[in-house]
mmCIF file of C-alpha atoms in Angstrom:
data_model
loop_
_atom_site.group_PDB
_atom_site.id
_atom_site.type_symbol
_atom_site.label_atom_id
_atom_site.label_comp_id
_atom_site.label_asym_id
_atom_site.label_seq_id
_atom_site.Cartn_x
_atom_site.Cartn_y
_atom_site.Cartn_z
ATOM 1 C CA UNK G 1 0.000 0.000 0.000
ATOM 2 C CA UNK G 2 2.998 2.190 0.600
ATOM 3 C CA UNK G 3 4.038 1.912 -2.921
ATOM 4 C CA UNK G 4 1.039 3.572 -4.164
ATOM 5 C CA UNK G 5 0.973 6.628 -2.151
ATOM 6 C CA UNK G 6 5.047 7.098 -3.427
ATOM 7 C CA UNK G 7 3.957 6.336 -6.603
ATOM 8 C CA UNK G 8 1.453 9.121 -6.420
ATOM 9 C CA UNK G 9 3.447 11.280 -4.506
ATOM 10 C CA UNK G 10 6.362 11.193 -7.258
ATOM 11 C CA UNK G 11 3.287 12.274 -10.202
ATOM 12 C CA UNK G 12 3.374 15.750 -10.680
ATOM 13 C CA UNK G 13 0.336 17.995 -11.039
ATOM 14 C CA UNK G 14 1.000 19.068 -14.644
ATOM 15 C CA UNK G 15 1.430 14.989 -15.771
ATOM 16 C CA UNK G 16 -1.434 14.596 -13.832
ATOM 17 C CA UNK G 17 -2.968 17.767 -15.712
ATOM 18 C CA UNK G 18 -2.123 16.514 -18.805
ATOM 19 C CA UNK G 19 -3.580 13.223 -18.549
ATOM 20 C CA UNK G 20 -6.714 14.145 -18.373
ATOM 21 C CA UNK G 21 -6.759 16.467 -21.127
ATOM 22 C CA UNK G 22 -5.695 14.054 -22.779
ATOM 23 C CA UNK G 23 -8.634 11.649 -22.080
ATOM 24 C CA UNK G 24 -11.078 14.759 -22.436
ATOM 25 C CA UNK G 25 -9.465 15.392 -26.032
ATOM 26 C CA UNK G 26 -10.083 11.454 -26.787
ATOM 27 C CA UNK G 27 -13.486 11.117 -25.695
ATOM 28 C CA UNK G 28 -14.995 14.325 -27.265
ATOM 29 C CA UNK G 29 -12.966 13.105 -30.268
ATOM 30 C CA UNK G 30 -14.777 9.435 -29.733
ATOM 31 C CA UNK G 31 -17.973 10.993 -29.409
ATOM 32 C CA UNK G 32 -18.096 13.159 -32.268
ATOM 33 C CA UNK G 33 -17.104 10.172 -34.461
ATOM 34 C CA UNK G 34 -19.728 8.257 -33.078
ATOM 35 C CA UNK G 35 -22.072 11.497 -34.011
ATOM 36 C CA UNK G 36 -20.618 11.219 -37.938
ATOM 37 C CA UNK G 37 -20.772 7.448 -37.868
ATOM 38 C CA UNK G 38 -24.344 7.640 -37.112
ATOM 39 C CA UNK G 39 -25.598 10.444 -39.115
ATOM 40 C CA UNK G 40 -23.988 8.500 -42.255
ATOM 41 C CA UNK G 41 -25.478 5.629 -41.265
ATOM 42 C CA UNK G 42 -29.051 7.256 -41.075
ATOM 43 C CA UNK G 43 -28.528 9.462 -43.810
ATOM 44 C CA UNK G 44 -29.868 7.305 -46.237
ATOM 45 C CA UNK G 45 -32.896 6.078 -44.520
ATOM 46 C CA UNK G 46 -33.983 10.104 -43.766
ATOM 47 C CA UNK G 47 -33.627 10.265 -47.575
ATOM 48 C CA UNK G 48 -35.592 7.373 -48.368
ATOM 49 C CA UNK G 49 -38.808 7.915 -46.064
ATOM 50 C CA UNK G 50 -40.968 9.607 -47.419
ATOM 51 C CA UNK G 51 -43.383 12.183 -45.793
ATOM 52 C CA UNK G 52 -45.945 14.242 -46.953
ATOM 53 C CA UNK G 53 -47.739 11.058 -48.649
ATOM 54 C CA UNK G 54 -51.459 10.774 -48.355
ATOM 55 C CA UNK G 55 -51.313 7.245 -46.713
ATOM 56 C CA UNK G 56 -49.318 6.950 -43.439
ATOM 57 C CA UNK G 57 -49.231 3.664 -43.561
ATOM 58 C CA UNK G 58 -46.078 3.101 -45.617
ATOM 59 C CA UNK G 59 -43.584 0.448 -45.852
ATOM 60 C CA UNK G 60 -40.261 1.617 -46.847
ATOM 61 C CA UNK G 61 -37.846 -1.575 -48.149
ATOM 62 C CA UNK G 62 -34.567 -0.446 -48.721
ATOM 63 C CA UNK G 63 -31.217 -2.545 -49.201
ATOM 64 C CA UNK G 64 -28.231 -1.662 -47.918
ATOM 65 C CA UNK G 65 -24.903 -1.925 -49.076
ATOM 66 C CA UNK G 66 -20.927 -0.931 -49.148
ATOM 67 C CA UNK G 67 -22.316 3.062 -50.919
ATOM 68 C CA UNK G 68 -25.714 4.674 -50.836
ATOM 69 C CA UNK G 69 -28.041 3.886 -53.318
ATOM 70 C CA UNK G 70 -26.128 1.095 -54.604
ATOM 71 C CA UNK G 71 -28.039 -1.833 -53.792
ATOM 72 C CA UNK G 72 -30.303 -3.998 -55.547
ATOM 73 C CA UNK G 73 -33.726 -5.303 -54.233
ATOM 74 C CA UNK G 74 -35.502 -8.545 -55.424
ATOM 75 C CA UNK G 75 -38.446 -7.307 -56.632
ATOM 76 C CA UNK G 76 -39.964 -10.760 -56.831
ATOM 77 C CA UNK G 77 -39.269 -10.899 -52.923
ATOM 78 C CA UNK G 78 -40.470 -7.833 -51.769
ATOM 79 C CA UNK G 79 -43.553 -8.426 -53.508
ATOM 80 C CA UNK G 80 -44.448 -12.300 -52.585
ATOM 81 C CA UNK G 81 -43.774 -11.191 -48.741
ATOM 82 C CA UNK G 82 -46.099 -8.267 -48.958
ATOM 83 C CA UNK G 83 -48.575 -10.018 -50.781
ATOM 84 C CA UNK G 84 -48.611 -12.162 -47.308
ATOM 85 C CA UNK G 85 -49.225 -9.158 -45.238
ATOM 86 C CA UNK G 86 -53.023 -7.789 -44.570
ATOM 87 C CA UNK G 87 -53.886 -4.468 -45.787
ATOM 88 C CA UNK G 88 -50.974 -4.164 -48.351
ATOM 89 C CA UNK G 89 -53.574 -2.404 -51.020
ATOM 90 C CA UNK G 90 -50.373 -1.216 -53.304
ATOM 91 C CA UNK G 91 -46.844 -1.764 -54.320
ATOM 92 C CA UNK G 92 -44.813 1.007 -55.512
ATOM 93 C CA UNK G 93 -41.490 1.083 -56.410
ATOM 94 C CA UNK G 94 -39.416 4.146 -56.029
ATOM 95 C CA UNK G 95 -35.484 4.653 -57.807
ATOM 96 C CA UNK G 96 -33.461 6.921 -55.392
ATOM 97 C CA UNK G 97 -30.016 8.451 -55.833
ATOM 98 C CA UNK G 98 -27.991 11.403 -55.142
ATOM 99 C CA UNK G 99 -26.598 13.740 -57.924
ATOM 100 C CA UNK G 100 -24.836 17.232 -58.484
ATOM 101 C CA UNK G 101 -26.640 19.969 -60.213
ATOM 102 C CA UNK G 102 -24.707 23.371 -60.100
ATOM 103 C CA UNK G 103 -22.305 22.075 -57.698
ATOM 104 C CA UNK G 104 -25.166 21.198 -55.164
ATOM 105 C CA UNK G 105 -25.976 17.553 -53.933
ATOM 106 C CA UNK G 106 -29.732 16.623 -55.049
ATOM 107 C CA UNK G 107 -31.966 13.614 -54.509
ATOM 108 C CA UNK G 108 -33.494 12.192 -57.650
ATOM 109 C CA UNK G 109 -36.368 10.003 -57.159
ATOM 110 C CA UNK G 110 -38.160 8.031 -60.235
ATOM 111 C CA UNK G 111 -40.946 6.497 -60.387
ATOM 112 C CA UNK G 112 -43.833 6.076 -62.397
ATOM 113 C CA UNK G 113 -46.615 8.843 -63.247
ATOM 114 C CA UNK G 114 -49.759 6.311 -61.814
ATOM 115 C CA UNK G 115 -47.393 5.671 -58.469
ATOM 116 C CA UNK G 116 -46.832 9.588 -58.166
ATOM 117 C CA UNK G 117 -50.300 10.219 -58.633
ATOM 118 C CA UNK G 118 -51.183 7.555 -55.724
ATOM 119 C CA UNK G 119 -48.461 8.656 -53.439
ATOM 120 C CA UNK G 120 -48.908 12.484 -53.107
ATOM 121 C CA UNK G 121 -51.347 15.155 -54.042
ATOM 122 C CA UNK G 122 -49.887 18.059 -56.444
ATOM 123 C CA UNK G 123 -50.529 20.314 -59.330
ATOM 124 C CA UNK G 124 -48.981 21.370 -62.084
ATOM 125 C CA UNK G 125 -47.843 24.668 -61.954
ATOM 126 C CA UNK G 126 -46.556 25.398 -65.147
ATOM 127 C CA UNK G 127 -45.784 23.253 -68.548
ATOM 128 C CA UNK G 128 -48.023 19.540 -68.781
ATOM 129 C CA UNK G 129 -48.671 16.730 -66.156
ATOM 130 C CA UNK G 130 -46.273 13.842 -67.357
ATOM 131 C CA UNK G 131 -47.940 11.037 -70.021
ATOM 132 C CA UNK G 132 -46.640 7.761 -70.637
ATOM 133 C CA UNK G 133 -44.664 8.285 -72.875
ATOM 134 C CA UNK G 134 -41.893 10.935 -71.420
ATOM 135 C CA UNK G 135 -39.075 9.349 -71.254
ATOM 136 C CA UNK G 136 -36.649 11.568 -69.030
ATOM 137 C CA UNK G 137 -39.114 14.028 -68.134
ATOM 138 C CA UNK G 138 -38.494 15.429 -64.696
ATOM 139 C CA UNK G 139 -40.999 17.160 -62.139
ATOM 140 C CA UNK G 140 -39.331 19.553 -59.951
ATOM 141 C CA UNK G 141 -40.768 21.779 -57.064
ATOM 142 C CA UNK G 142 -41.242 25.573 -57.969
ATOM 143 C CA UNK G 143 -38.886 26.508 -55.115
ATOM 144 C CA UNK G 144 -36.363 24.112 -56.877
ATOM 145 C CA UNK G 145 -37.015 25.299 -60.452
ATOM 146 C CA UNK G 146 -36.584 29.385 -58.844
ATOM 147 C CA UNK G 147 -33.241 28.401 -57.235
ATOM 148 C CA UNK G 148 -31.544 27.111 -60.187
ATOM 149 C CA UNK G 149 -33.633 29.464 -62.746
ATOM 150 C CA UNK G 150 -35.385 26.543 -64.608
ATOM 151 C CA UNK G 151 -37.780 27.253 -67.119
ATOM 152 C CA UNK G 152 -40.461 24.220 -69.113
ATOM 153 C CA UNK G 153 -37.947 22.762 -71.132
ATOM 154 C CA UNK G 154 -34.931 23.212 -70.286
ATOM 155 C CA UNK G 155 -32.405 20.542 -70.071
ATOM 156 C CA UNK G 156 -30.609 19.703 -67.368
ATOM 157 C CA UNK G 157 -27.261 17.717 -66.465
ATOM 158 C CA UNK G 158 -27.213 16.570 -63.287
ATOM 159 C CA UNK G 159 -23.777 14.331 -61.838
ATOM 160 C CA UNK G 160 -23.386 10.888 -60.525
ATOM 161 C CA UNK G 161 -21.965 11.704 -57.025
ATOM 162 C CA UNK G 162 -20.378 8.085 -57.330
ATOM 163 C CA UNK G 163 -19.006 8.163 -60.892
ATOM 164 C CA UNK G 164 -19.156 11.708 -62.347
ATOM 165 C CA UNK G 165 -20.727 11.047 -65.570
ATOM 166 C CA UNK G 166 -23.427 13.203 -66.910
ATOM 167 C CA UNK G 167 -27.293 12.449 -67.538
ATOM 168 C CA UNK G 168 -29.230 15.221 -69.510
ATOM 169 C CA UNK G 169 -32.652 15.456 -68.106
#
């Protein structure tokens, strides 16, 4: 027991000082990882939720994998375990990814006019609802179409965030 107390004794109050700055500095390091590790990690699913549909009772099936977005789904599964499920009245499938459009990060999401209809109420405020046969036709919020001064029309090329290569829409 001696040995302690001269062991303690001999530590000076800086070392001692220094120590636990040193464990402070770790932890709040540790901790704000943890913060980043787990905003990344959730990131995706805030994405893919959606809100502001007209049914609330929604099942979202995602897949995850090594990037965002990158995953594939087996249709054929998804649908023969919700056809097992009472009250499933719909299916609708819903392509998500991230892309670049004058430097800032964007979510696409494609789907199909009848499953847009279904999902959320809107209007069109200017230019033609979609028909079936746009092909990449893209329906944009007015608050997005005023921030990036988009017009009925107008092309635009947005950016793979994972590979860089163009798509004109």
């Amino acid at each position: 027991m001696e040995w302690i107390v001269k062991v303690i004794k001999s530590i000076r109050p800086s070392s001692i000082a220094l120590t636990l700055l040193s464990i402070t500095v770790l932890t709040t390091l540790l901790i704000i990882n943890i913060s980043c590790l787990h905003t990344l990690y959730n990131l995706y699913d805030e994405i893919a939720f959606p809100r502001n549909y007209r049914d609330s009772n929604i099942v979202v099936v995602t897949g995850y994998s090594m990037a965002p977005f990158t995953s594939v789904i087996s249709v054929e599964g998804v649908e023969n375990c919700l056809n097992n499920v009472n009250g499933v009245r719909r299916v609708v499938y819903e392509v998500l990814s991230i892309a670049s459009i004058n430097g800032s990060s964007i979510v696409v999401r494609g789907l199909s006019r009848n499953d847009l209809r279904y999902l959320i109420d809107y209007s069109v405020v200017k230019g033609e609802d979609f028909t079936d046969d746009c092909m990449y036709c893209v329906w944009i919020s007015s608050e997005l179409a005023n921030r990036y001064g988009l017009e009925v029309g107008d092309y635009v090329t947005v950016y793979s965030l994972f590979t860089s290569s163009p798509y004109v829409i």
